[in-house]
Amino acid sequence: MNNYLYEYGDKLYINLTNECSNNCDFCVRNAADGVGGYNLWLSKEPSAKEIIESLKKTDLDKYKEFVFCGFGEPLYALKGILEIGGYLKSLKKSVRLNTNGQADFICGAGTAEKLKNAVNTVSISLNASNAKKYNEVCKCAFGEKGFYAMLKFAEECVKNVDRVILSVVDTIGDDEIEKCRALTAHLGAEFRVRKYE
């Protein structure tokens, strides 16, 4: 069974793809088949229509937020994000996208502007303060260019989306966390340290 929608706390997560341009050292995919008791590996990707039909049968009022985040990089399913996010926002729901931010390589230029009608918040995994360290930790399919694409996307999101958060995992060390905090402040985004579990 494909788990396209799964609950985690007071949020409903939307799992659209297993495709990803990173192979991060700390990724949960390397240690488990899912989170919260849900297996998140997909045998097929859902259509936006399938997800919207499922959402129509769900009590949406019980969720604080709807999050595009599963066992892959959601931007590989940008068309679905735009349709599903647009539907949820039309119902005045809060929508977040969790992403590695390599939009220019995955979707092409102008992605941040497209997202403004589909999401309220974009949360980007920063994970390192420079391209070399980023590529060492994230093993990006685009090499060190992935880091710069992510920063450019973050900058564009700040101009187009209500809320932008850059995050790191607490395993990178205090010095690196502070460098990432400073980089995030320079971009005009919020900063969050995620606990590695």
Coordinates of N, CA and C in Angstrom, one line a residue, residues 23-32 196:
N23 N 21.9 12.5 -1.3 CA 22.0 11.2 -0.6 C 22.6 11.5 0.8
C24 N 21.9 12.3 1.6 CA 22.5 12.9 2.8 C 22.9 11.8 3.8
D25 N 24.0 12.0 4.5 CA 24.5 11.1 5.5 C 23.5 10.8 6.6
F26 N 22.7 11.8 7.0 CA 21.8 11.7 8.1 C 20.4 11.4 7.6
C27 N 20.1 11.1 6.4 CA 18.8 10.9 5.9 C 18.1 9.6 6.5
V28 N 16.9 9.8 6.9 CA 16.2 8.7 7.6 C 16.0 7.5 6.6
R29 N 16.1 7.8 5.3 CA 15.9 6.7 4.3 C 17.0 5.6 4.4
N30 N 18.2 6.1 5.0 CA 19.3 5.2 5.1 C 19.2 4.2 6.3
A31 N 18.2 4.5 7.2 CA 18.1 3.7 8.4 C 16.7 3.1 8.6
A32 N 15.7 3.6 7.9 CA 14.3 3.1 8.1 C 13.5 3.2 6.8
Y196 N 18.5 15.5 15.4 CA 18.7 14.2 14.6 C 18.1 13.1 15.5

